[in-house]
Amino acid sequence: MANETLRAVRGMNDILPAGIGLWQHFEAVIRDWLASYGYQELRTPILEHTGLFKRAIGEVTDIVEKEMYTFVDELNGESLTLRPEGTASCVRAVVENNLLYDGGKRLWYQGPMFRHERPQKGRYRQFHQVGIEALGYAGPDMDIEHLLMTARLWKMLGLAEFVVLEINTLGGAESRASHRQKLIEWFEAHQDQLDEDSRRRLYSNPLRILDTKNPAMQDLVEAAPKLIDELDAAAMAHFDAVRQGLDAAGVAYRINPRLVRGLDYYNYTVFEWVTDKLGAQGTVCAGGRYDGLVAQLGGKPAPACGFAMGVERLLALMAESGQNPPGAVADAYVVNVGDAATRFAVLAAEALRDAGLKAVLHCGGGSFKSQMKKADASGARFAVIIGDDEAAAGEASVKPLRGEGPQQRVGLAELAGIITKE
Ligand code: HAM
C-alpha cells in the first residue's frame, strides 16, 4: 500500500471547493423552501441494524438483495448496514422516540446514502438525498402538498422546464393482493418468456417483474393485468382527489400505470419527477404514500407519505442549464509585507470580522505584486494593503478589486466602514 496512489472508494466522490458553490446554493434554497412549508429537520445515524432495511424496504428488492453495504460489527457480532435511503431510519426514529404522541409531524433530512450499484453518470455508491416525510396524515391534502412543494422547488432552482411529473396509484392492501394474484397467474401462463430474475420473483414479488428492463419481456409486461383495474373505491377516490389538487394548482402530470417503485413499503399514491436531460438516470425525485410502514416497524398505526431527491442529479441538471454560482467569496483580502505589517494585519483582519465582514489574511509572505495577484484571484471585493509604514501609522490602504474606485488610506477604526457589505 505504501507506494500506491491512494484513491477514494469507487463510486464515492469528493466534492471539491471548485464545485461547492452549486451545493451551497442548493442547500440555501432547500432551507428556505422547507421552512416555508413548516418542515422540521431530523438527523439520524448513517448506520442502522440491517434488519431495519430488510423489514422496511423488503427482502426481495434490488436494494436489499444486492445493493446494501452490510457488515458484521466484529466487536459484538451485530449485522449493520450503511443506510441506502432515509425513510426506514426516519420511521424508526419516529417510533423509537414516540414523536407522533401529539399528532402528525412534518420532517426532513439530508445526507449521504449508500448503494452498491454499478457506478455511471448520475448513479453513485455514495450519493446524497434530501428527503421529506409527513407522518400521521391520511388525507390526499398531504399528497398534494408534497407534489406542489416539489413543483415550487423546481421553480426556485430554475429547473421547472426540465422535469415532468409521473404519478400512479398502487391502491390499498386488498387491491394489491388481488392484482398480485392475477399477475402470478399471468406470468405462470407465460413462464417460457420469463428471464431468470423474473422467474425467481414470480411468487415472492411479482410486481417487480413489471419493472424489468429486459427488452424481450416488454410485450409480456405491457399486456399483463393492470392494477388500475383492481382498485377499490377508496383508492380511486384518493387518487382522484390528488389529481384534482394538481389540476387546481395548475401542476401538469402524466399518469404512468407502469410506475411501481423499487421499494415495497408504498401504497396508494406514488410519483416520480423525471428529466430527459441526464441520460439513463433521469429520475431526480421520487416518493409516495406508505401507510403501513409505521405499524410494520412496531409503531402505533399511522399513515405517512414522503419523497426524496437525488442531489447529484439535481445539481447536474442545474449545471446543464448553465448555472454556476460561485462559492462564498471574501469581502477583503489582507495583503501584508514586512514584519510589523504582518503583526498589524492580523489585528486589521480581526477588526473586519468584528464588523461582520469576511476577511482572508494573506499568510506566507511574498512581494506586494505577488500578493496582489492572489488577492485578485481570490475573488475578494477589496484588497486591504499593509506595509510597514501603514503599520507604524496604524492605518491600511484599501483598493477596490471589482469595479472602479480610488485607493484610500484609513485608520483601523474607519476600515470596515469603507468595505461596506455588498
Ligand atoms: P428512491 O427512488 O430509491 O426512493 O431514491 C430517491 C432518489 O434518490 C432517486 O430518484 C434518485 O434521484 C436518487 N438516487 C437513488 N439512488 C441513487 C444513486 N445510486 N446515485 C445517485 N442518486 C440516486 C427512496 O430512497 C425513498 N426513501 C423515497 C421516499 C421517501 N419515499 C417516501 N419517502
CSV table of C-alpha atoms and ligand atoms in Angstrom, one decimal:
chain,number,residue,atom,x,y,z
A,1,MET,CA,0.0,0.0,0.0
A,2,ALA,CA,2.8,2.4,0.9
A,3,ASN,CA,3.8,3.4,-2.6
A,4,GLU,CA,0.4,3.0,-4.3
A,5,THR,CA,-1.6,6.1,-5.1
A,6,LEU,CA,-4.5,6.4,-2.6
A,7,ARG,CA,-7.9,6.6,-4.2
A,8,ALA,CA,-11.4,7.1,-3.0
A,9,VAL,CA,-13.7,4.1,-3.0
A,10,ARG,CA,-15.2,3.5,-6.4
A,11,GLY,CA,-18.5,5.3,-6.9
A,12,MET,CA,-17.8,7.6,-4.0
A,13,ASN,CA,-16.9,11.2,-4.8
A,14,ASP,CA,-15.1,14.1,-3.3
A,15,ILE,CA,-16.9,17.4,-3.6
A,16,LEU,CA,-14.1,19.9,-4.2
A,17,PRO,CA,-14.0,23.6,-3.4
A,18,ALA,CA,-14.3,24.4,-7.1
A,19,GLY,CA,-17.7,22.8,-7.3
A,20,ILE,CA,-19.0,23.6,-3.9
A,21,GLY,CA,-20.8,26.8,-5.0
A,22,LEU,CA,-23.6,24.9,-6.6
A,23,TRP,CA,-24.0,22.7,-3.5
A,24,GLN,CA,-24.2,25.7,-1.2
A,25,HIS,CA,-26.6,27.5,-3.4
A,26,PHE,CA,-28.8,24.4,-3.5
A,27,GLU,CA,-28.7,23.9,0.3
A,28,ALA,CA,-29.6,27.5,0.9
A,29,VAL,CA,-32.6,27.3,-1.4
A,30,ILE,CA,-33.6,24.0,0.3
A,31,ARG,CA,-33.6,25.5,3.7
A,32,ASP,CA,-35.8,28.4,2.7
A,33,TRP,CA,-38.1,26.1,0.8
A,34,LEU,CA,-38.6,23.7,3.8
A,35,ALA,CA,-39.1,26.5,6.2
A,36,SER,CA,-41.8,28.0,4.0
A,37,TYR,CA,-43.8,24.7,4.4
A,38,GLY,CA,-43.1,24.2,8.1
A,39,TYR,CA,-40.9,21.1,8.0
A,40,GLN,CA,-38.5,20.2,10.8
A,41,GLU,CA,-35.1,18.7,10.4
A,42,LEU,CA,-34.4,15.2,11.7
A,43,ARG,CA,-30.9,13.7,11.8
A,44,THR,CA,-30.4,10.0,12.2
A,45,PRO,CA,-27.3,7.8,12.2
A,46,ILE,CA,-25.8,6.7,9.0
A,47,LEU,CA,-25.5,3.1,10.3
A,48,GLU,CA,-28.6,1.1,11.3
A,49,HIS,CA,-29.3,-2.5,12.2
A,50,THR,CA,-29.5,-4.5,8.9
A,51,GLY,CA,-32.9,-5.8,9.9
A,52,LEU,CA,-34.5,-2.4,9.7
A,53,PHE,CA,-33.9,-2.1,6.0
A,54,LYS,CA,-34.9,-5.7,5.3
A,55,ARG,CA,-38.2,-5.1,7.0
A,56,ALA,CA,-38.9,-1.7,5.6
A,57,ILE,CA,-37.7,-1.9,2.1
A,58,GLY,CA,-38.5,-5.6,1.5
A,59,GLU,CA,-36.4,-8.7,1.3
A,60,VAL,CA,-37.0,-9.2,-2.4
A,61,THR,CA,-35.9,-5.8,-3.7
A,62,ASP,CA,-32.8,-4.8,-5.6
A,63,ILE,CA,-31.6,-2.7,-2.7
A,64,VAL,CA,-31.8,-5.4,-0.1
A,65,GLU,CA,-30.8,-8.3,-2.3
A,66,LYS,CA,-27.7,-6.8,-3.8
A,67,GLU,CA,-27.0,-3.1,-3.1
A,68,MET,CA,-26.5,-2.8,0.7
A,69,TYR,CA,-23.2,-2.2,2.4
A,70,THR,CA,-23.7,-4.7,5.1
A,71,PHE,CA,-21.0,-5.9,7.5
A,72,VAL,CA,-20.7,-7.6,10.9
A,73,ASP,CA,-19.5,-5.4,13.7
A,74,GLU,CA,-16.7,-7.6,14.9
A,75,LEU,CA,-16.9,-6.2,18.4
A,76,ASN,CA,-20.3,-7.6,19.2
A,77,GLY,CA,-21.4,-9.6,16.2
A,78,GLU,CA,-24.2,-7.3,15.1
A,79,SER,CA,-25.1,-7.0,11.4
A,80,LEU,CA,-25.0,-3.3,10.5
A,81,THR,CA,-25.8,-1.5,7.2
A,82,LEU,CA,-24.9,1.9,5.8
A,83,ARG,CA,-28.3,3.4,5.1
A,84,PRO,CA,-29.4,3.0,1.5
A,85,GLU,CA,-32.2,5.5,1.9
A,86,GLY,CA,-33.8,7.6,4.6
A,87,THR,CA,-37.4,6.6,5.1
A,88,ALA,CA,-36.7,3.5,7.1
A,89,SER,CA,-34.4,5.4,9.5
A,90,CYS,CA,-36.9,8.2,9.8
A,91,VAL,CA,-39.7,5.9,10.7
A,92,ARG,CA,-37.5,4.0,13.2
A,93,ALA,CA,-36.6,7.3,14.9
A,94,VAL,CA,-40.2,8.5,15.0
A,95,VAL,CA,-41.4,5.2,16.6
A,96,GLU,CA,-38.5,4.9,19.0
A,97,ASN,CA,-38.8,8.5,20.2
A,98,ASN,CA,-42.6,8.4,20.1
A,99,LEU,CA,-42.7,11.6,18.0
A,100,LEU,CA,-46.3,11.1,17.0
A,101,TYR,CA,-47.7,11.3,20.5
A,102,ASP,CA,-49.2,14.8,19.9
A,103,GLY,CA,-50.2,14.4,16.3
A,104,GLY,CA,-48.7,14.5,12.8
A,105,LYS,CA,-45.2,15.5,12.1
A,106,ARG,CA,-43.6,17.1,9.0
A,107,LEU,CA,-40.0,16.1,8.8
A,108,TRP,CA,-37.0,16.4,6.5
A,109,TYR,CA,-33.4,15.1,6.4
A,110,GLN,CA,-30.4,15.2,4.2
A,111,GLY,CA,-27.2,13.4,3.8
A,112,PRO,CA,-25.3,10.6,2.2
A,113,MET,CA,-26.9,7.3,1.3
A,114,PHE,CA,-25.1,4.2,0.1
A,115,ARG,CA,-26.0,1.6,-2.5
A,116,HIS,CA,-23.6,-0.8,-4.2
A,117,GLU,CA,-24.8,-0.2,-7.7
A,118,ARG,CA,-22.7,-0.1,-10.9
A,119,PRO,CA,-21.4,3.5,-11.0
A,120,GLN,CA,-22.2,5.6,-14.0
A,121,LYS,CA,-23.2,9.2,-14.7
A,122,GLY,CA,-25.9,10.1,-12.1
A,123,ARG,CA,-25.5,6.8,-10.3
A,124,TYR,CA,-23.1,6.6,-7.4
A,125,ARG,CA,-22.4,4.3,-4.5
A,126,GLN,CA,-22.4,7.2,-2.1
A,127,PHE,CA,-24.9,9.8,-3.2
A,128,HIS,CA,-26.9,12.5,-1.3
A,129,GLN,CA,-30.6,12.8,-0.8
A,130,VAL,CA,-32.8,15.4,0.6
A,131,GLY,CA,-35.9,13.6,1.9
A,132,ILE,CA,-39.3,14.8,3.2
A,133,GLU,CA,-41.6,12.6,5.3
A,134,ALA,CA,-45.0,13.6,6.7
A,135,LEU,CA,-46.3,11.1,9.3
A,136,GLY,CA,-49.8,11.0,10.8
A,137,TYR,CA,-51.6,12.4,7.8
A,138,ALA,CA,-54.1,10.2,5.9
A,139,GLY,CA,-55.8,12.6,3.5
A,140,PRO,CA,-54.9,13.4,-0.1
A,141,ASP,CA,-54.2,17.0,1.0
A,142,MET,CA,-50.8,15.8,2.2
A,143,ASP,CA,-50.0,14.1,-1.1
A,144,ILE,CA,-51.0,17.3,-2.8
A,145,GLU,CA,-48.8,19.4,-0.5
A,146,HIS,CA,-45.8,17.2,-1.4
A,147,LEU,CA,-46.4,17.5,-5.1
A,148,LEU,CA,-46.9,21.2,-5.0
A,149,MET,CA,-43.8,21.5,-2.8
A,150,THR,CA,-41.7,19.8,-5.4
A,151,ALA,CA,-43.2,21.8,-8.3
A,152,ARG,CA,-42.3,25.0,-6.3
A,153,LEU,CA,-38.8,23.8,-5.7
A,154,TRP,CA,-38.1,23.3,-9.4
A,155,LYS,CA,-39.1,26.9,-10.0
A,156,MET,CA,-36.8,28.1,-7.2
A,157,LEU,CA,-34.0,26.1,-8.7
A,158,GLY,CA,-34.6,27.2,-12.2
A,159,LEU,CA,-35.4,23.6,-13.3
A,160,ALA,CA,-39.2,23.8,-13.9
A,161,GLU,CA,-38.9,23.4,-17.7
A,162,PHE,CA,-36.6,20.3,-17.5
A,163,VAL,CA,-38.7,17.9,-15.4
A,164,VAL,CA,-42.1,16.2,-15.7
A,165,LEU,CA,-44.2,14.6,-13.1
A,166,GLU,CA,-45.4,11.0,-13.4
A,167,ILE,CA,-48.0,9.7,-10.9
A,168,ASN,CA,-49.7,6.4,-10.2
A,169,THR,CA,-51.7,4.7,-7.5
A,170,LEU,CA,-50.9,1.3,-6.1
A,171,GLY,CA,-54.2,1.0,-4.2
A,172,GLY,CA,-54.7,-0.4,-0.8
A,173,ALA,CA,-53.7,-3.8,0.5
A,174,GLU,CA,-56.7,-5.6,-0.9
A,175,SER,CA,-56.4,-4.3,-4.4
A,176,ARG,CA,-52.7,-5.1,-4.4
A,177,ALA,CA,-53.4,-8.7,-3.2
A,178,SER,CA,-55.8,-9.4,-6.0
A,179,HIS,CA,-53.6,-7.7,-8.6
A,180,ARG,CA,-50.7,-9.8,-7.3
A,181,GLN,CA,-52.7,-13.0,-7.7
A,182,LYS,CA,-53.7,-12.0,-11.3
A,183,LEU,CA,-50.1,-11.2,-12.1
A,184,ILE,CA,-48.9,-14.6,-10.8
A,185,GLU,CA,-51.5,-16.3,-12.9
A,186,TRP,CA,-50.5,-14.3,-16.0
A,187,PHE,CA,-46.8,-14.9,-15.7
A,188,GLU,CA,-47.3,-18.5,-14.8
A,189,ALA,CA,-49.2,-18.9,-18.1
A,190,HIS,CA,-46.2,-17.4,-19.9
A,191,GLN,CA,-43.3,-18.9,-17.9
A,192,ASP,CA,-41.3,-19.6,-21.1
A,193,GLN,CA,-41.0,-15.9,-21.7
A,194,LEU,CA,-39.6,-15.0,-18.2
A,195,ASP,CA,-35.9,-14.4,-17.6
A,196,GLU,CA,-34.1,-15.8,-14.6
A,197,ASP,CA,-34.6,-12.7,-12.4
A,198,SER,CA,-38.3,-12.7,-13.1
A,199,ARG,CA,-38.8,-16.4,-12.5
A,200,ARG,CA,-37.1,-16.0,-9.2
A,201,ARG,CA,-39.5,-13.2,-8.3
A,202,LEU,CA,-42.7,-14.8,-9.6
A,203,TYR,CA,-44.0,-15.8,-6.2
A,204,SER,CA,-42.0,-13.6,-3.9
A,205,ASN,CA,-42.5,-10.2,-5.7
A,206,PRO,CA,-44.4,-10.4,-9.0
A,207,LEU,CA,-45.0,-6.7,-9.0
A,208,ARG,CA,-41.3,-6.1,-9.5
A,209,ILE,CA,-41.3,-8.1,-12.8
A,210,LEU,CA,-43.2,-5.1,-14.2
A,211,ASP,CA,-40.1,-3.1,-13.6
A,212,THR,CA,-37.9,-5.3,-15.9
A,213,LYS,CA,-35.6,-3.6,-18.3
A,214,ASN,CA,-35.3,-6.7,-20.4
A,215,PRO,CA,-36.5,-5.7,-23.9
A,216,ALA,CA,-37.6,-9.3,-24.7
A,217,MET,CA,-40.2,-9.1,-21.9
A,218,GLN,CA,-41.7,-5.7,-22.7
A,219,ASP,CA,-44.7,-7.0,-24.7
A,220,LEU,CA,-45.5,-9.5,-22.0
A,221,VAL,CA,-45.3,-6.9,-19.3
A,222,GLU,CA,-47.3,-4.4,-21.3
A,223,ALA,CA,-50.1,-6.9,-21.7
A,224,ALA,CA,-50.1,-8.0,-18.0
A,225,PRO,CA,-53.1,-7.4,-15.8
A,226,LYS,CA,-53.2,-3.7,-14.6
A,227,LEU,CA,-53.5,-2.7,-11.1
A,228,ILE,CA,-55.9,0.1,-12.1
A,229,ASP,CA,-58.5,-2.5,-12.9
A,230,GLU,CA,-58.4,-3.8,-9.4
A,231,LEU,CA,-58.6,-0.6,-7.5
A,232,ASP,CA,-61.2,-0.2,-4.8
A,233,ALA,CA,-63.4,2.8,-4.5
A,234,ALA,CA,-61.4,4.4,-1.6
A,235,ALA,CA,-58.1,4.2,-3.5
A,236,MET,CA,-59.8,5.6,-6.6
A,237,ALA,CA,-61.3,8.5,-4.6
A,238,HIS,CA,-57.9,9.3,-3.0
A,239,PHE,CA,-56.2,9.3,-6.4
A,240,ASP,CA,-59.0,11.5,-8.0
A,241,ALA,CA,-58.6,14.0,-5.1
A,242,VAL,CA,-54.8,14.1,-5.7
A,243,ARG,CA,-55.4,14.7,-9.4
A,244,GLN,CA,-57.9,17.4,-8.7
A,245,GLY,CA,-55.5,19.1,-6.4
A,246,LEU,CA,-52.8,19.1,-9.1
A,247,ASP,CA,-55.3,20.4,-11.7
A,248,ALA,CA,-56.5,23.2,-9.4
A,249,ALA,CA,-52.9,24.3,-8.7
A,250,GLY,CA,-52.0,24.1,-12.4
A,251,VAL,CA,-49.3,21.4,-12.0
A,252,ALA,CA,-49.1,19.2,-15.1
A,253,TYR,CA,-48.6,15.5,-14.7
A,254,ARG,CA,-48.7,12.2,-16.7
A,255,ILE,CA,-50.4,9.1,-15.3
A,256,ASN,CA,-48.0,6.2,-15.7
A,257,PRO,CA,-49.7,2.9,-14.8
A,258,ARG,CA,-46.3,1.1,-15.0
A,259,LEU,CA,-44.8,3.2,-12.2
A,260,VAL,CA,-44.5,0.7,-9.2
A,261,ARG,CA,-41.3,1.9,-7.4
A,262,GLY,CA,-38.4,-0.3,-6.2
A,263,LEU,CA,-39.2,-0.3,-2.5
A,264,ASP,CA,-42.0,-2.4,-1.0
A,265,TYR,CA,-43.5,0.0,1.5
A,266,TYR,CA,-45.6,2.0,-0.9
A,267,ASN,CA,-49.4,2.0,-1.2
A,268,TYR,CA,-51.8,4.5,-2.9
A,269,THR,CA,-50.0,7.5,-4.5
A,270,VAL,CA,-46.6,7.0,-6.0
A,271,PHE,CA,-44.8,9.6,-8.1
A,272,GLU,CA,-41.5,10.4,-9.9
A,273,TRP,CA,-40.1,13.6,-11.3
A,274,VAL,CA,-38.1,12.7,-14.4
A,275,THR,CA,-35.9,14.5,-16.9
A,276,ASP,CA,-34.6,13.5,-20.3
A,277,LYS,CA,-31.5,15.7,-19.9
A,278,LEU,CA,-29.4,13.3,-17.8
A,279,GLY,CA,-29.4,10.1,-19.9
A,280,ALA,CA,-30.4,6.8,-18.3
A,281,GLN,CA,-30.5,8.1,-14.7
A,282,GLY,CA,-33.4,10.6,-15.2
A,283,THR,CA,-35.4,10.3,-12.0
A,284,VAL,CA,-34.5,13.3,-9.9
A,285,CYS,CA,-37.1,12.9,-7.2
A,286,ALA,CA,-39.4,10.1,-6.1
A,287,GLY,CA,-41.8,9.0,-3.4
A,288,GLY,CA,-45.3,8.3,-2.4
A,289,ARG,CA,-47.6,7.1,0.4
A,290,TYR,CA,-46.5,4.3,2.8
A,291,ASP,CA,-49.4,4.0,5.2
A,292,GLY,CA,-48.4,0.6,6.6
A,293,LEU,CA,-44.7,1.2,7.5
A,294,VAL,CA,-45.1,2.8,10.9
A,295,ALA,CA,-47.1,-0.2,12.2
A,296,GLN,CA,-44.8,-2.6,10.4
A,297,LEU,CA,-41.8,-1.2,12.3
A,298,GLY,CA,-43.6,-1.6,15.6
A,299,GLY,CA,-45.3,1.8,16.0
A,300,LYS,CA,-49.0,2.6,16.6
A,301,PRO,CA,-50.5,2.5,13.1
A,302,ALA,CA,-50.1,5.9,11.4
A,303,PRO,CA,-50.5,6.9,7.8
A,304,ALA,CA,-47.5,8.6,6.1
A,305,CYS,CA,-46.1,9.8,2.8
A,306,GLY,CA,-42.9,11.4,1.6
A,307,PHE,CA,-40.3,11.6,-1.1
A,308,ALA,CA,-36.6,12.0,-1.7
A,309,MET,CA,-34.5,13.7,-4.3
A,310,GLY,CA,-31.1,12.8,-5.6
A,311,VAL,CA,-28.9,15.9,-5.0
A,312,GLU,CA,-26.2,14.9,-7.5
A,313,ARG,CA,-28.8,14.5,-10.2
A,314,LEU,CA,-30.4,17.9,-9.5
A,315,LEU,CA,-27.1,19.6,-9.4
A,316,ALA,CA,-26.1,18.0,-12.7
A,317,LEU,CA,-29.4,19.3,-14.1
A,318,MET,CA,-28.7,22.8,-12.8
A,319,ALA,CA,-25.2,22.7,-14.3
A,320,GLU,CA,-26.6,21.5,-17.6
A,321,SER,CA,-28.9,24.6,-17.5
A,322,GLY,CA,-25.9,26.8,-17.3
A,323,GLN,CA,-26.0,27.6,-13.5
A,324,ASN,CA,-22.6,28.0,-11.9
A,325,PRO,CA,-22.9,30.1,-8.8
A,326,PRO,CA,-19.5,30.9,-7.1
A,327,GLY,CA,-18.8,29.6,-3.6
A,328,ALA,CA,-18.6,32.2,-0.8
A,329,VAL,CA,-16.0,34.9,-1.6
A,330,ALA,CA,-14.4,37.2,0.9
A,331,ASP,CA,-15.1,40.9,1.3
A,332,ALA,CA,-11.4,41.7,1.8
A,333,TYR,CA,-8.1,40.1,1.1
A,334,VAL,CA,-5.5,41.5,3.5
A,335,VAL,CA,-2.1,41.9,1.9
A,336,ASN,CA,0.9,42.5,4.2
A,337,VAL,CA,4.7,42.9,3.5
A,338,GLY,CA,7.1,43.3,6.4
A,339,ASP,CA,7.3,42.0,10.0
A,340,ALA,CA,5.4,44.9,11.6
A,341,ALA,CA,2.9,44.9,8.8
A,342,THR,CA,2.2,41.1,9.3
A,343,ARG,CA,1.6,41.6,13.0
A,344,PHE,CA,-0.7,44.6,12.3
A,345,ALA,CA,-2.5,42.8,9.5
A,346,VAL,CA,-3.7,40.1,12.0
A,347,LEU,CA,-5.4,42.9,14.0
A,348,ALA,CA,-6.8,44.6,10.9
A,349,ALA,CA,-8.3,41.3,9.7
A,350,GLU,CA,-9.9,40.7,13.1
A,351,ALA,CA,-11.3,44.2,13.1
A,352,LEU,CA,-13.0,43.4,9.8
A,353,ARG,CA,-14.5,40.2,11.2
A,354,ASP,CA,-15.7,42.2,14.3
A,355,ALA,CA,-17.7,44.3,11.9
A,356,GLY,CA,-19.3,41.1,10.3
A,357,LEU,CA,-17.1,41.1,7.2
A,358,LYS,CA,-15.4,38.1,5.6
A,359,ALA,CA,-11.6,38.7,5.5
A,360,VAL,CA,-8.9,36.4,4.2
A,361,LEU,CA,-5.4,37.2,5.7
A,362,HIS,CA,-2.5,36.6,3.4
A,363,CYS,CA,-0.1,34.2,5.0
A,364,GLY,CA,3.3,33.1,3.8
A,365,GLY,CA,5.0,36.3,2.7
A,366,GLY,CA,5.9,37.4,-0.8
A,367,SER,CA,6.1,40.7,-2.6
A,368,PHE,CA,3.2,43.2,-2.9
A,369,LYS,CA,2.9,42.2,-6.6
A,370,SER,CA,2.5,38.5,-5.9
A,371,GLN,CA,0.2,39.1,-3.0
A,372,MET,CA,-2.0,41.4,-5.1
A,373,LYS,CA,-2.3,38.7,-7.7
A,374,LYS,CA,-3.5,36.3,-5.0
A,375,ALA,CA,-6.0,38.9,-3.8
A,376,ASP,CA,-7.4,39.3,-7.3
A,377,ALA,CA,-7.6,35.6,-7.9
A,378,SER,CA,-9.4,35.1,-4.6
A,379,GLY,CA,-12.5,36.9,-5.9
A,380,ALA,CA,-12.5,39.2,-2.9
A,381,ARG,CA,-14.1,42.6,-3.4
A,382,PHE,CA,-11.3,44.7,-1.8
A,383,ALA,CA,-7.6,44.4,-1.1
A,384,VAL,CA,-6.5,45.8,2.2
A,385,ILE,CA,-2.9,46.6,1.8
A,386,ILE,CA,-0.5,47.0,4.7
A,387,GLY,CA,3.2,47.8,4.6
A,388,ASP,CA,5.5,48.6,7.5
A,389,ASP,CA,4.8,52.4,7.2
A,390,GLU,CA,1.0,51.8,7.2
A,391,ALA,CA,1.5,49.6,10.3
A,392,ALA,CA,3.6,52.2,12.0
A,393,ALA,CA,0.8,54.7,11.5
A,394,GLY,CA,-2.0,52.2,12.5
A,395,GLU,CA,-3.5,52.5,9.0
A,396,ALA,CA,-4.3,50.5,5.9
A,397,SER,CA,-4.8,51.2,2.2
A,398,VAL,CA,-8.0,49.9,0.7
A,399,LYS,CA,-8.2,49.2,-3.0
A,400,PRO,CA,-11.4,48.0,-4.8
A,401,LEU,CA,-10.7,44.9,-6.8
A,402,ARG,CA,-14.1,44.6,-8.6
A,403,GLY,CA,-15.1,47.8,-10.3
A,404,GLU,CA,-13.8,51.4,-10.1
A,405,GLY,CA,-12.9,53.5,-7.1
A,406,PRO,CA,-9.9,55.3,-5.6
A,407,GLN,CA,-7.4,53.6,-3.3
A,408,GLN,CA,-7.8,55.2,0.1
A,409,ARG,CA,-5.7,55.1,3.2
A,410,VAL,CA,-7.6,55.0,6.5
A,411,GLY,CA,-7.1,54.3,10.2
A,412,LEU,CA,-8.2,50.9,11.7
A,413,ALA,CA,-11.4,52.4,13.1
A,414,GLU,CA,-12.6,53.5,9.6
A,415,LEU,CA,-11.5,50.4,7.7
A,416,ALA,CA,-14.7,48.4,8.0
A,417,GLY,CA,-16.8,51.4,7.1
A,418,ILE,CA,-15.1,51.7,3.7
A,419,ILE,CA,-15.6,48.0,3.0
A,420,THR,CA,-19.3,48.1,3.4
A,421,LYS,CA,-21.2,44.9,2.9
A,422,GLU,CA,-22.4,44.1,-0.6
B,1,HAM,P1,-35.5,6.1,-4.3
B,1,HAM,O1,-36.3,6.2,-5.6
B,1,HAM,O2,-34.8,4.8,-4.1
B,1,HAM,O3,-36.5,6.4,-3.1
B,1,HAM,O4,-34.4,7.3,-4.3
B,1,HAM,C1,-34.8,8.6,-4.4
B,1,HAM,C2,-33.9,9.4,-5.3
B,1,HAM,O5,-32.6,9.2,-4.9
B,1,HAM,C3,-33.9,8.8,-6.8
B,1,HAM,O6,-35.0,9.3,-7.5
B,1,HAM,C4,-32.6,9.4,-7.3
B,1,HAM,O7,-32.7,10.8,-7.7
B,1,HAM,C5,-31.7,9.3,-6.0
B,1,HAM,N1,-30.8,8.1,-6.1
B,1,HAM,C6,-31.1,6.9,-5.8
B,1,HAM,N2,-30.1,6.0,-6.0
B,1,HAM,C7,-29.1,6.8,-6.4
B,1,HAM,C8,-27.7,6.6,-6.8
B,1,HAM,N3,-27.2,5.3,-6.7
B,1,HAM,N4,-26.9,7.6,-7.2
B,1,HAM,C9,-27.5,8.9,-7.3
B,1,HAM,N5,-28.8,9.1,-6.9
B,1,HAM,C10,-29.6,8.1,-6.5
B,1,HAM,C11,-36.1,6.5,-1.8
B,1,HAM,O8,-35.0,6.4,-1.4
B,1,HAM,C12,-37.3,6.7,-0.9
B,1,HAM,N6,-36.8,6.7,0.5
B,1,HAM,C13,-38.0,8.0,-1.2
B,1,HAM,C14,-39.2,8.2,-0.3
B,1,HAM,C15,-39.2,9.0,0.8
B,1,HAM,N7,-40.4,7.7,-0.3
B,1,HAM,C16,-41.1,8.1,0.7
B,1,HAM,N8,-40.4,8.9,1.4
